[in-house]
């Protein structure tokens, strides 16, 4: 299902040479610097390689992070900061701030920025895979897992690594708590969308589908509220996407809750639930138009053009008509003025982030090699170059839409 998910752009970064000729006092130290440079370049290339898979991405990111930890972990047997942590300047843009970079001379900043991009890549991989025609069950599982992996990376960065930064993230930047929380919650919500589609396809109990849809709508609402204090010019488009998804899944919740009520012979309440589903669906349609017209970062999703979206509108209509017919012939129940209060809790199918762990420290980074880095020598490195090295935007491959079969698994 192409164009179902909104995606913000990848972060861009300035090249880093890791040329510490004066400081790196041994061939082994120089090799670490060279390998840092090449593994970083390789990882950055993978972000825009359309043939990259999660396995390739993990191998590329592990190769870089295992070496980078040699500048982060204490290797001299003390509790002091690694002496190499603050030697190199790193420059990164943010997903919501256009091509305006921020820079820190801190290897932790590089770790969290690069890992953030890895998480963004997983969301884009999931979106691309979900856009395939006739998606298979294993592919649907890959979409589901990729979104949970992304959520886990964002969550670990927020809780473990970002607090280590000496300079806190500025407001509206990727690494500040509101933005991190929005990404975590969105990934969980989108993973649950896969579960809902699967439950519908397998004709699971209507009460389970209603509960999952309700929980998912609440996730989207929570993500939207997380962003409500950000500057509108950088967050409005993203927020419109979160809002349209919230109302879409509230429509699902009221539709399937209506089916549950009808099965319990509560036809009047079922009609009122379906009427509320109609209202939520109409609001989702209106928000789709507002979303398309709102300017801001990221790719524009087109959910209202998808069969998965259109099928819900038809389902609400036919289910409501059925309830009204049944009520006119059999039940003669009064339709309540207020919609039913949805107090639904899903017992199954809730998406939990996959815990993110850094790879083990590279075998190259031994205490003996670490001792040969001598900061008193002064590095003939990037410090000698102008600090305003250009950060070029990332050229991302186009997500070409394929014929939409309406396959609900995606």
mmCIF file of C-alpha atoms in Angstrom:
data_model
loop_
_atom_site.group_PDB
_atom_site.id
_atom_site.type_symbol
_atom_site.label_atom_id
_atom_site.label_comp_id
_atom_site.label_asym_id
_atom_site.label_seq_id
_atom_site.Cartn_x
_atom_site.Cartn_y
_atom_site.Cartn_z
ATOM 1 C CA UNK A 1 0.000 0.000 0.000
ATOM 2 C CA UNK A 2 2.114 2.879 -1.321
ATOM 3 C CA UNK A 3 1.732 6.312 0.252
ATOM 4 C CA UNK A 4 -0.067 5.002 3.370
ATOM 5 C CA UNK A 5 2.536 6.305 5.835
ATOM 6 C CA UNK A 6 3.902 9.833 6.260
ATOM 7 C CA UNK A 7 7.689 9.891 6.397
ATOM 8 C CA UNK A 8 9.926 12.770 7.458
ATOM 9 C CA UNK A 9 13.251 13.133 5.595
ATOM 10 C CA UNK A 10 16.505 11.482 6.621
ATOM 11 C CA UNK A 11 19.036 13.534 8.544
ATOM 12 C CA UNK A 12 22.006 14.820 6.519
ATOM 13 C CA UNK A 13 25.565 15.105 7.815
ATOM 14 C CA UNK A 14 28.883 16.667 6.880
ATOM 15 C CA UNK A 15 31.755 14.345 5.873
ATOM 16 C CA UNK A 16 34.096 13.294 8.693
ATOM 17 C CA UNK A 17 37.693 12.343 7.925
ATOM 18 C CA UNK A 18 38.857 11.082 11.367
ATOM 19 C CA UNK A 19 42.360 12.263 10.382
ATOM 20 C CA UNK A 20 44.147 12.350 13.738
ATOM 21 C CA UNK A 21 47.676 12.080 12.327
ATOM 22 C CA UNK A 22 49.379 13.724 15.272
ATOM 23 C CA UNK A 23 47.236 12.081 17.915
ATOM 24 C CA UNK A 24 47.055 8.546 16.486
ATOM 25 C CA UNK A 25 50.499 7.343 17.521
ATOM 26 C CA UNK A 26 50.555 3.813 16.149
ATOM 27 C CA UNK A 27 49.583 1.899 12.977
ATOM 28 C CA UNK A 28 46.760 0.213 14.930
ATOM 29 C CA UNK A 29 45.402 3.619 16.035
ATOM 30 C CA UNK A 30 45.587 4.888 12.458
ATOM 31 C CA UNK A 31 43.728 1.794 11.256
ATOM 32 C CA UNK A 32 40.894 2.494 13.704
ATOM 33 C CA UNK A 33 40.605 6.037 12.309
ATOM 34 C CA UNK A 34 40.632 4.792 8.714
ATOM 35 C CA UNK A 35 38.038 2.115 9.492
ATOM 36 C CA UNK A 36 35.830 4.671 11.252
ATOM 37 C CA UNK A 37 35.860 6.791 8.118
ATOM 38 C CA UNK A 38 35.108 3.934 5.709
ATOM 39 C CA UNK A 39 32.404 2.275 7.856
ATOM 40 C CA UNK A 40 30.725 5.666 8.329
ATOM 41 C CA UNK A 41 30.689 6.297 4.579
ATOM 42 C CA UNK A 42 29.371 2.777 3.978
ATOM 43 C CA UNK A 43 26.547 3.226 6.506
ATOM 44 C CA UNK A 44 25.529 6.580 5.028
ATOM 45 C CA UNK A 45 25.402 4.983 1.569
ATOM 46 C CA UNK A 46 23.067 2.265 2.854
ATOM 47 C CA UNK A 47 20.450 4.833 3.920
ATOM 48 C CA UNK A 48 19.703 5.625 0.268
ATOM 49 C CA UNK A 49 20.466 2.233 -1.301
ATOM 50 C CA UNK A 50 17.145 0.843 -2.525
ATOM 51 C CA UNK A 51 18.520 -2.723 -2.301
ATOM 52 C CA UNK A 52 19.417 -2.440 1.396
ATOM 53 C CA UNK A 53 17.724 -4.939 3.721
ATOM 54 C CA UNK A 54 17.429 -4.962 7.535
ATOM 55 C CA UNK A 55 20.254 -7.540 7.677
ATOM 56 C CA UNK A 56 22.562 -5.336 5.572
ATOM 57 C CA UNK A 57 21.606 -2.278 7.619
ATOM 58 C CA UNK A 58 22.344 -4.048 10.903
ATOM 59 C CA UNK A 59 25.738 -5.245 9.664
ATOM 60 C CA UNK A 60 26.664 -1.768 8.400
ATOM 61 C CA UNK A 61 25.546 0.011 11.572
ATOM 62 C CA UNK A 62 27.188 -2.582 13.858
ATOM 63 C CA UNK A 63 30.486 -2.193 11.977
ATOM 64 C CA UNK A 64 30.491 1.565 12.585
ATOM 65 C CA UNK A 65 29.091 1.596 16.117
ATOM 66 C CA UNK A 66 31.506 -1.103 17.334
ATOM 67 C CA UNK A 67 34.409 1.181 16.358
ATOM 68 C CA UNK A 68 32.743 4.411 17.512
ATOM 69 C CA UNK A 69 32.381 2.936 20.992
ATOM 70 C CA UNK A 70 36.172 3.061 21.185
ATOM 71 C CA UNK A 71 35.656 6.840 21.536
ATOM 72 C CA UNK A 72 32.825 6.453 24.058
ATOM 73 C CA UNK A 73 33.639 3.669 26.503
ATOM 74 C CA UNK A 74 36.267 3.961 29.221
ATOM 75 C CA UNK A 75 39.251 1.907 28.051
ATOM 76 C CA UNK A 76 41.882 2.908 30.600
ATOM 77 C CA UNK A 77 40.384 1.167 33.617
ATOM 78 C CA UNK A 78 39.055 4.406 35.172
ATOM 79 C CA UNK A 79 35.602 5.942 35.413
ATOM 80 C CA UNK A 80 36.719 9.070 33.562
ATOM 81 C CA UNK A 81 35.366 10.041 30.157
ATOM 82 C CA UNK A 82 37.091 8.510 27.155
ATOM 83 C CA UNK A 83 39.814 10.979 26.141
ATOM 84 C CA UNK A 84 38.779 10.687 22.472
ATOM 85 C CA UNK A 85 35.109 11.568 23.023
ATOM 86 C CA UNK A 86 35.477 15.309 22.353
ATOM 87 C CA UNK A 87 38.216 15.344 19.684
ATOM 88 C CA UNK A 88 36.016 15.368 16.560
ATOM 89 C CA UNK A 89 33.314 17.823 15.471
ATOM 90 C CA UNK A 90 30.125 16.318 14.003
ATOM 91 C CA UNK A 91 27.441 18.172 12.073
ATOM 92 C CA UNK A 92 23.893 16.934 11.453
ATOM 93 C CA UNK A 93 20.626 18.367 10.155
ATOM 94 C CA UNK A 94 17.244 17.577 11.721
ATOM 95 C CA UNK A 95 14.214 15.920 10.171
ATOM 96 C CA UNK A 96 11.948 18.921 10.867
ATOM 97 C CA UNK A 97 14.345 21.847 10.416
ATOM 98 C CA UNK A 98 15.265 21.683 6.718
ATOM 99 C CA UNK A 99 18.945 21.946 5.847
ATOM 100 C CA UNK A 100 19.933 23.937 8.944
ATOM 101 C CA UNK A 101 22.550 21.817 10.744
ATOM 102 C CA UNK A 102 23.582 21.739 14.354
ATOM 103 C CA UNK A 103 27.074 20.704 15.436
ATOM 104 C CA UNK A 104 28.665 19.254 18.549
ATOM 105 C CA UNK A 105 32.235 18.163 19.225
ATOM 106 C CA UNK A 106 31.053 15.017 20.944
ATOM 107 C CA UNK A 107 31.084 11.367 19.837
ATOM 108 C CA UNK A 108 27.827 10.798 21.773
ATOM 109 C CA UNK A 109 26.151 13.333 19.466
ATOM 110 C CA UNK A 110 27.397 11.326 16.493
ATOM 111 C CA UNK A 111 26.134 8.063 18.011
ATOM 112 C CA UNK A 112 22.605 9.316 18.713
ATOM 113 C CA UNK A 113 22.334 11.180 15.385
ATOM 114 C CA UNK A 114 23.481 8.210 13.322
ATOM 115 C CA UNK A 115 21.336 5.730 15.270
ATOM 116 C CA UNK A 116 18.370 8.094 14.837
ATOM 117 C CA UNK A 117 18.903 7.863 11.070
ATOM 118 C CA UNK A 118 19.049 4.074 11.318
ATOM 119 C CA UNK A 119 15.618 4.160 13.005
ATOM 120 C CA UNK A 120 14.260 6.466 10.288
ATOM 121 C CA UNK A 121 15.591 4.025 7.686
ATOM 122 C CA UNK A 122 13.627 1.170 9.310
ATOM 123 C CA UNK A 123 10.412 3.227 9.100
ATOM 124 C CA UNK A 124 11.083 3.978 5.437
ATOM 125 C CA UNK A 125 11.879 0.327 4.725
ATOM 126 C CA UNK A 126 8.554 -0.656 6.337
ATOM 127 C CA UNK A 127 6.700 1.944 4.259
ATOM 128 C CA UNK A 128 8.347 0.773 1.036
ATOM 129 C CA UNK A 129 7.606 -2.887 1.771
ATOM 130 C CA UNK A 130 3.996 -2.099 2.665
ATOM 131 C CA UNK A 131 3.715 -0.455 -0.772
ATOM 132 C CA UNK A 132 4.375 -3.709 -2.617
ATOM 133 C CA UNK A 133 1.643 -5.209 -4.723
ATOM 134 C CA UNK A 134 0.254 -8.438 -3.234
ATOM 135 C CA UNK A 135 2.329 -8.288 -0.062
ATOM 136 C CA UNK A 136 2.960 -11.712 1.468
ATOM 137 C CA UNK A 137 2.541 -12.727 5.100
ATOM 138 C CA UNK A 138 6.332 -12.853 5.757
ATOM 139 C CA UNK A 139 6.655 -9.366 4.230
ATOM 140 C CA UNK A 140 3.839 -8.090 6.454
ATOM 141 C CA UNK A 141 5.733 -9.511 9.438
ATOM 142 C CA UNK A 142 8.854 -7.656 8.260
ATOM 143 C CA UNK A 143 6.864 -4.408 8.128
ATOM 144 C CA UNK A 144 5.599 -5.062 11.656
ATOM 145 C CA UNK A 145 9.043 -5.954 13.007
ATOM 146 C CA UNK A 146 10.808 -3.021 11.297
ATOM 147 C CA UNK A 147 8.437 -0.532 12.919
ATOM 148 C CA UNK A 148 8.980 -2.120 16.345
ATOM 149 C CA UNK A 149 12.766 -2.083 15.803
ATOM 150 C CA UNK A 150 12.580 1.637 14.929
ATOM 151 C CA UNK A 151 10.495 2.319 18.040
ATOM 152 C CA UNK A 152 13.075 0.465 20.146
ATOM 153 C CA UNK A 153 15.965 2.506 18.744
ATOM 154 C CA UNK A 154 14.176 5.807 19.369
ATOM 155 C CA UNK A 155 13.210 4.697 22.893
ATOM 156 C CA UNK A 156 16.736 3.574 23.855
ATOM 157 C CA UNK A 157 18.274 6.766 22.475
ATOM 158 C CA UNK A 158 15.845 8.886 24.496
ATOM 159 C CA UNK A 159 16.263 6.966 27.737
ATOM 160 C CA UNK A 160 19.944 5.938 27.666
ATOM 161 C CA UNK A 161 22.130 7.863 25.233
ATOM 162 C CA UNK A 162 20.668 11.364 24.727
ATOM 163 C CA UNK A 163 20.887 12.143 28.489
ATOM 164 C CA UNK A 164 24.683 11.725 28.147
ATOM 165 C CA UNK A 165 24.972 14.761 25.859
ATOM 166 C CA UNK A 166 26.827 17.694 27.417
ATOM 167 C CA UNK A 167 24.861 20.164 25.273
ATOM 168 C CA UNK A 168 21.109 19.464 25.440
ATOM 169 C CA UNK A 169 19.101 19.413 22.211
ATOM 170 C CA UNK A 170 17.533 22.716 21.191
ATOM 171 C CA UNK A 171 13.748 23.011 20.947
ATOM 172 C CA UNK A 172 12.344 21.484 17.780
ATOM 173 C CA UNK A 173 15.496 19.455 17.110
ATOM 174 C CA UNK A 174 15.266 15.698 16.635
ATOM 175 C CA UNK A 175 16.871 14.787 19.941
ATOM 176 C CA UNK A 176 14.555 16.762 22.212
ATOM 177 C CA UNK A 177 11.972 14.745 24.210
ATOM 178 C CA UNK A 178 8.797 15.864 22.396
ATOM 179 C CA UNK A 179 10.106 14.866 18.973
ATOM 180 C CA UNK A 180 11.572 11.593 20.246
ATOM 181 C CA UNK A 181 8.286 10.659 21.949
ATOM 182 C CA UNK A 182 6.303 11.405 18.780
ATOM 183 C CA UNK A 183 8.529 9.103 16.734
ATOM 184 C CA UNK A 184 8.322 6.298 19.324
ATOM 185 C CA UNK A 185 4.519 6.463 19.534
ATOM 186 C CA UNK A 186 4.018 6.766 15.770
ATOM 187 C CA UNK A 187 6.104 3.630 15.160
ATOM 188 C CA UNK A 188 4.073 1.674 17.714
ATOM 189 C CA UNK A 189 0.793 2.896 16.223
ATOM 190 C CA UNK A 190 1.847 1.967 12.687
ATOM 191 C CA UNK A 191 2.958 -1.487 13.841
ATOM 192 C CA UNK A 192 -0.498 -1.970 15.346
ATOM 193 C CA UNK A 193 -2.040 -1.001 12.010
ATOM 194 C CA UNK A 194 -0.429 -4.145 10.561
ATOM 195 C CA UNK A 195 -1.961 -6.182 13.392
ATOM 196 C CA UNK A 196 -5.409 -4.683 12.761
ATOM 197 C CA UNK A 197 -5.203 -5.407 9.035
ATOM 198 C CA UNK A 198 -4.229 -8.982 9.830
ATOM 199 C CA UNK A 199 -7.070 -9.378 12.330
ATOM 200 C CA UNK A 200 -9.583 -8.083 9.782
ATOM 201 C CA UNK A 201 -8.274 -10.397 7.060
ATOM 202 C CA UNK A 202 -8.532 -13.433 9.360
ATOM 203 C CA UNK A 203 -12.016 -12.306 10.508
ATOM 204 C CA UNK A 204 -11.106 -12.164 14.177
ATOM 205 C CA UNK A 205 -13.664 -11.224 16.798
ATOM 206 C CA UNK A 206 -15.133 -7.751 16.213
ATOM 207 C CA UNK A 207 -14.516 -6.797 19.844
ATOM 208 C CA UNK A 208 -10.771 -7.503 19.476
ATOM 209 C CA UNK A 209 -10.564 -5.412 16.288
ATOM 210 C CA UNK A 210 -12.491 -2.566 17.940
ATOM 211 C CA UNK A 211 -10.181 -2.613 20.953
ATOM 212 C CA UNK A 212 -7.015 -2.634 18.819
ATOM 213 C CA UNK A 213 -8.355 0.196 16.659
ATOM 214 C CA UNK A 214 -9.248 2.220 19.751
ATOM 215 C CA UNK A 215 -5.789 1.734 21.290
ATOM 216 C CA UNK A 216 -4.170 2.682 17.965
ATOM 217 C CA UNK A 217 -6.298 5.830 17.653
ATOM 218 C CA UNK A 218 -5.216 6.782 21.180
ATOM 219 C CA UNK A 219 -1.564 6.306 20.202
ATOM 220 C CA UNK A 220 -1.989 8.697 17.286
ATOM 221 C CA UNK A 221 -3.764 11.227 19.498
ATOM 222 C CA UNK A 222 -0.964 11.004 22.057
ATOM 223 C CA UNK A 223 1.709 11.530 19.372
ATOM 224 C CA UNK A 224 -0.201 14.554 18.044
ATOM 225 C CA UNK A 225 -0.517 16.106 21.506
ATOM 226 C CA UNK A 226 3.206 15.562 22.048
ATOM 227 C CA UNK A 227 3.911 17.908 19.132
ATOM 228 C CA UNK A 228 1.350 20.619 19.922
ATOM 229 C CA UNK A 229 3.915 23.005 21.417
ATOM 230 C CA UNK A 230 6.339 22.804 18.483
ATOM 231 C CA UNK A 231 6.559 25.581 15.903
ATOM 232 C CA UNK A 232 3.672 25.043 13.414
ATOM 233 C CA UNK A 233 5.836 25.553 10.317
ATOM 234 C CA UNK A 234 7.862 22.439 11.120
ATOM 235 C CA UNK A 235 5.187 20.253 12.738
ATOM 236 C CA UNK A 236 1.789 21.100 11.149
ATOM 237 C CA UNK A 237 1.986 18.605 8.281
ATOM 238 C CA UNK A 238 3.155 15.786 10.540
ATOM 239 C CA UNK A 239 0.387 16.594 13.026
ATOM 240 C CA UNK A 240 -2.295 16.531 10.306
ATOM 241 C CA UNK A 241 -1.149 13.002 9.416
ATOM 242 C CA UNK A 242 -1.346 11.898 13.053
ATOM 243 C CA UNK A 243 -4.817 13.453 13.386
ATOM 244 C CA UNK A 244 -6.212 11.835 10.238
ATOM 245 C CA UNK A 245 -4.956 8.448 11.410
ATOM 246 C CA UNK A 246 -6.507 9.056 14.838
ATOM 247 C CA UNK A 247 -9.968 9.689 13.355
ATOM 248 C CA UNK A 248 -9.610 6.861 10.847
ATOM 249 C CA UNK A 249 -8.999 4.326 13.620
ATOM 250 C CA UNK A 250 -11.687 5.837 15.846
ATOM 251 C CA UNK A 251 -14.043 5.197 12.907
ATOM 252 C CA UNK A 252 -12.806 1.598 12.838
ATOM 253 C CA UNK A 253 -13.315 1.276 16.599
ATOM 254 C CA UNK A 254 -16.913 2.585 16.503
ATOM 255 C CA UNK A 255 -17.707 0.468 13.412
ATOM 256 C CA UNK A 256 -16.559 -2.819 14.944
ATOM 257 C CA UNK A 257 -17.941 -1.884 18.368
ATOM 258 C CA UNK A 258 -21.275 -1.408 16.603
ATOM 259 C CA UNK A 259 -21.012 -4.941 15.244
ATOM 260 C CA UNK A 260 -20.322 -6.222 18.770
ATOM 261 C CA UNK A 261 -23.368 -4.376 20.124
ATOM 262 C CA UNK A 262 -25.612 -5.742 17.361
ATOM 263 C CA UNK A 263 -24.426 -9.279 18.120
ATOM 264 C CA UNK A 264 -25.490 -8.622 21.754
ATOM 265 C CA UNK A 265 -28.966 -7.514 20.611
ATOM 266 C CA UNK A 266 -28.284 -3.871 21.496
ATOM 267 C CA UNK A 267 -29.440 -2.545 18.151
ATOM 268 C CA UNK A 268 -30.147 1.059 19.196
ATOM 269 C CA UNK A 269 -26.689 1.431 20.699
ATOM 270 C CA UNK A 270 -25.193 -0.262 17.635
ATOM 271 C CA UNK A 271 -26.849 2.320 15.344
ATOM 272 C CA UNK A 272 -25.480 5.160 17.465
ATOM 273 C CA UNK A 273 -21.993 3.624 17.390
ATOM 274 C CA UNK A 274 -22.145 3.327 13.588
ATOM 275 C CA UNK A 275 -23.361 6.922 13.310
ATOM 276 C CA UNK A 276 -20.318 8.003 15.305
ATOM 277 C CA UNK A 277 -18.133 5.896 13.003
ATOM 278 C CA UNK A 278 -19.569 7.867 10.065
ATOM 279 C CA UNK A 279 -18.695 11.165 11.762
ATOM 280 C CA UNK A 280 -15.114 10.055 12.499
ATOM 281 C CA UNK A 281 -14.684 8.761 8.956
ATOM 282 C CA UNK A 282 -15.912 12.061 7.482
ATOM 283 C CA UNK A 283 -13.478 13.923 9.741
ATOM 284 C CA UNK A 284 -10.653 11.649 8.576
ATOM 285 C CA UNK A 285 -11.559 12.408 4.939
ATOM 286 C CA UNK A 286 -11.488 16.153 5.634
ATOM 287 C CA UNK A 287 -8.145 15.856 7.416
ATOM 288 C CA UNK A 288 -6.713 13.974 4.414
ATOM 289 C CA UNK A 289 -7.427 17.045 2.270
ATOM 290 C CA UNK A 290 -5.991 19.410 4.900
ATOM 291 C CA UNK A 291 -2.895 17.215 5.181
ATOM 292 C CA UNK A 292 -2.258 17.288 1.428
ATOM 293 C CA UNK A 293 -2.597 21.092 1.401
ATOM 294 C CA UNK A 294 -0.328 21.670 4.422
ATOM 295 C CA UNK A 295 3.279 22.535 3.691
ATOM 296 C CA UNK A 296 6.053 21.004 5.757
ATOM 297 C CA UNK A 297 8.867 18.443 5.865
ATOM 298 C CA UNK A 298 8.410 14.908 4.665
ATOM 299 C CA UNK A 299 6.741 12.839 1.974
ATOM 300 C CA UNK A 300 3.005 13.247 1.450
ATOM 301 C CA UNK A 301 0.960 10.142 2.171
ATOM 302 C CA UNK A 302 -2.295 9.599 0.268
ATOM 303 C CA UNK A 303 -4.371 7.404 2.589
ATOM 304 C CA UNK A 304 -7.786 8.530 1.294
ATOM 305 C CA UNK A 305 -6.894 7.059 -2.133
ATOM 306 C CA UNK A 306 -6.157 3.597 -0.711
ATOM 307 C CA UNK A 307 -8.664 0.750 -0.892
ATOM 308 C CA UNK A 308 -8.028 0.034 2.797
ATOM 309 C CA UNK A 309 -9.368 3.537 3.548
ATOM 310 C CA UNK A 310 -12.232 3.355 1.057
ATOM 311 C CA UNK A 311 -13.337 -0.114 2.209
ATOM 312 C CA UNK A 312 -13.951 1.226 5.724
ATOM 313 C CA UNK A 313 -16.339 3.864 4.392
ATOM 314 C CA UNK A 314 -18.301 1.178 2.550
ATOM 315 C CA UNK A 315 -18.274 -1.133 5.597
ATOM 316 C CA UNK A 316 -19.643 1.579 7.895
ATOM 317 C CA UNK A 317 -22.419 2.370 5.387
ATOM 318 C CA UNK A 318 -23.555 -1.233 4.867
ATOM 319 C CA UNK A 319 -23.316 -2.113 8.590
ATOM 320 C CA UNK A 320 -25.346 0.961 9.593
ATOM 321 C CA UNK A 321 -28.005 0.173 6.983
ATOM 322 C CA UNK A 322 -28.202 -3.402 8.271
ATOM 323 C CA UNK A 323 -28.630 -2.196 11.869
ATOM 324 C CA UNK A 324 -31.347 0.233 10.849
ATOM 325 C CA UNK A 325 -33.221 -2.482 8.929
ATOM 326 C CA UNK A 326 -32.968 -4.907 11.873
ATOM 327 C CA UNK A 327 -34.180 -2.215 14.251
ATOM 328 C CA UNK A 328 -37.161 -1.431 12.021
ATOM 329 C CA UNK A 329 -38.221 -5.063 11.757
ATOM 330 C CA UNK A 330 -37.136 -6.737 14.992
ATOM 331 C CA UNK A 331 -35.776 -4.612 17.851
ATOM 332 C CA UNK A 332 -37.544 -1.213 17.749
ATOM 333 C CA UNK A 333 -34.866 0.141 20.117
ATOM 334 C CA UNK A 334 -34.486 3.846 20.797
ATOM 335 C CA UNK A 335 -31.224 5.247 19.418
ATOM 336 C CA UNK A 336 -29.306 6.983 22.255
ATOM 337 C CA UNK A 337 -28.470 10.679 21.854
ATOM 338 C CA UNK A 338 -24.884 10.130 22.974
ATOM 339 C CA UNK A 339 -22.414 7.699 21.375
ATOM 340 C CA UNK A 340 -21.236 4.753 23.472
ATOM 341 C CA UNK A 341 -18.218 5.369 25.676
ATOM 342 C CA UNK A 342 -15.385 3.302 24.319
ATOM 343 C CA UNK A 343 -13.565 1.767 27.262
ATOM 344 C CA UNK A 344 -11.868 -0.915 25.245
ATOM 345 C CA UNK A 345 -8.645 -2.613 26.229
ATOM 346 C CA UNK A 346 -6.846 -4.869 23.791
ATOM 347 C CA UNK A 347 -5.591 -8.078 25.405
ATOM 348 C CA UNK A 348 -3.565 -9.063 22.350
ATOM 349 C CA UNK A 349 -1.724 -7.436 19.466
ATOM 350 C CA UNK A 350 -0.267 -4.362 21.157
ATOM 351 C CA UNK A 351 3.106 -3.450 19.650
ATOM 352 C CA UNK A 352 6.020 -3.158 22.046
ATOM 353 C CA UNK A 353 9.348 -1.632 20.930
ATOM 354 C CA UNK A 354 12.141 -4.122 20.265
ATOM 355 C CA UNK A 355 14.989 -3.287 22.708
ATOM 356 C CA UNK A 356 17.998 -1.735 20.966
ATOM 357 C CA UNK A 357 21.495 -2.751 21.990
ATOM 358 C CA UNK A 358 24.781 -1.461 20.660
ATOM 359 C CA UNK A 359 27.168 -4.097 19.264
ATOM 360 C CA UNK A 360 30.165 -5.194 21.346
ATOM 361 C CA UNK A 361 33.244 -3.005 21.262
ATOM 362 C CA UNK A 362 35.438 -3.741 18.225
ATOM 363 C CA UNK A 363 38.337 -6.080 18.909
ATOM 364 C CA UNK A 364 40.600 -3.405 17.415
ATOM 365 C CA UNK A 365 39.862 -1.055 20.326
ATOM 366 C CA UNK A 366 42.121 -2.479 23.033
ATOM 367 C CA UNK A 367 43.516 -0.579 26.027
ATOM 368 C CA UNK A 368 46.994 -0.928 24.504
ATOM 369 C CA UNK A 369 45.965 0.737 21.226
ATOM 370 C CA UNK A 370 43.934 3.332 23.137
ATOM 371 C CA UNK A 371 47.086 4.296 25.059
ATOM 372 C CA UNK A 372 48.814 5.206 21.769
ATOM 373 C CA UNK A 373 46.337 8.058 21.139
ATOM 374 C CA UNK A 374 48.169 11.113 22.525
ATOM 375 C CA UNK A 375 46.060 14.280 22.736
ATOM 376 C CA UNK A 376 49.098 16.389 23.688
ATOM 377 C CA UNK A 377 50.497 15.960 20.161
ATOM 378 C CA UNK A 378 47.685 18.018 18.601
ATOM 379 C CA UNK A 379 45.770 16.633 15.660
ATOM 380 C CA UNK A 380 46.189 17.839 12.128
ATOM 381 C CA UNK A 381 42.572 17.086 11.624
ATOM 382 C CA UNK A 382 39.298 18.723 10.737
ATOM 383 C CA UNK A 383 39.921 21.494 13.268
ATOM 384 C CA UNK A 384 42.288 23.070 10.756
ATOM 385 C CA UNK A 385 39.533 23.185 8.158
ATOM 386 C CA UNK A 386 36.703 25.720 8.042
ATOM 387 C CA UNK A 387 33.935 24.780 10.482
ATOM 388 C CA UNK A 388 31.176 25.656 8.013
ATOM 389 C CA UNK A 389 31.620 22.625 5.769
ATOM 390 C CA UNK A 390 28.445 22.248 3.723
ATOM 391 C CA UNK A 391 25.883 19.673 4.713
ATOM 392 C CA UNK A 392 24.275 18.424 1.511
ATOM 393 C CA UNK A 393 20.661 17.212 1.679
ATOM 394 C CA UNK A 394 20.140 13.472 1.375
ATOM 395 C CA UNK A 395 18.850 12.419 -2.053
ATOM 396 C CA UNK A 396 16.333 9.760 -1.164
ATOM 397 C CA UNK A 397 15.030 7.228 -3.712
ATOM 398 C CA UNK A 398 11.452 7.780 -4.877
ATOM 399 C CA UNK A 399 8.797 5.456 -3.486
ATOM 400 C CA UNK A 400 7.054 4.498 -6.702
ATOM 401 C CA UNK A 401 3.393 3.671 -6.166
ATOM 402 C CA UNK A 402 2.248 0.259 -7.315
ATOM 403 C CA UNK A 403 -1.220 -0.889 -8.178
ATOM 404 C CA UNK A 404 -3.271 -0.909 -4.967
ATOM 405 C CA UNK A 405 -4.937 -4.289 -4.593
ATOM 406 C CA UNK A 406 -6.531 -3.321 -1.290
ATOM 407 C CA UNK A 407 -4.729 -6.178 0.386
ATOM 408 C CA UNK A 408 -5.575 -5.490 4.012
ATOM 409 C CA UNK A 409 -2.405 -7.092 5.339
ATOM 410 C CA UNK A 410 -0.542 -3.909 4.382
#
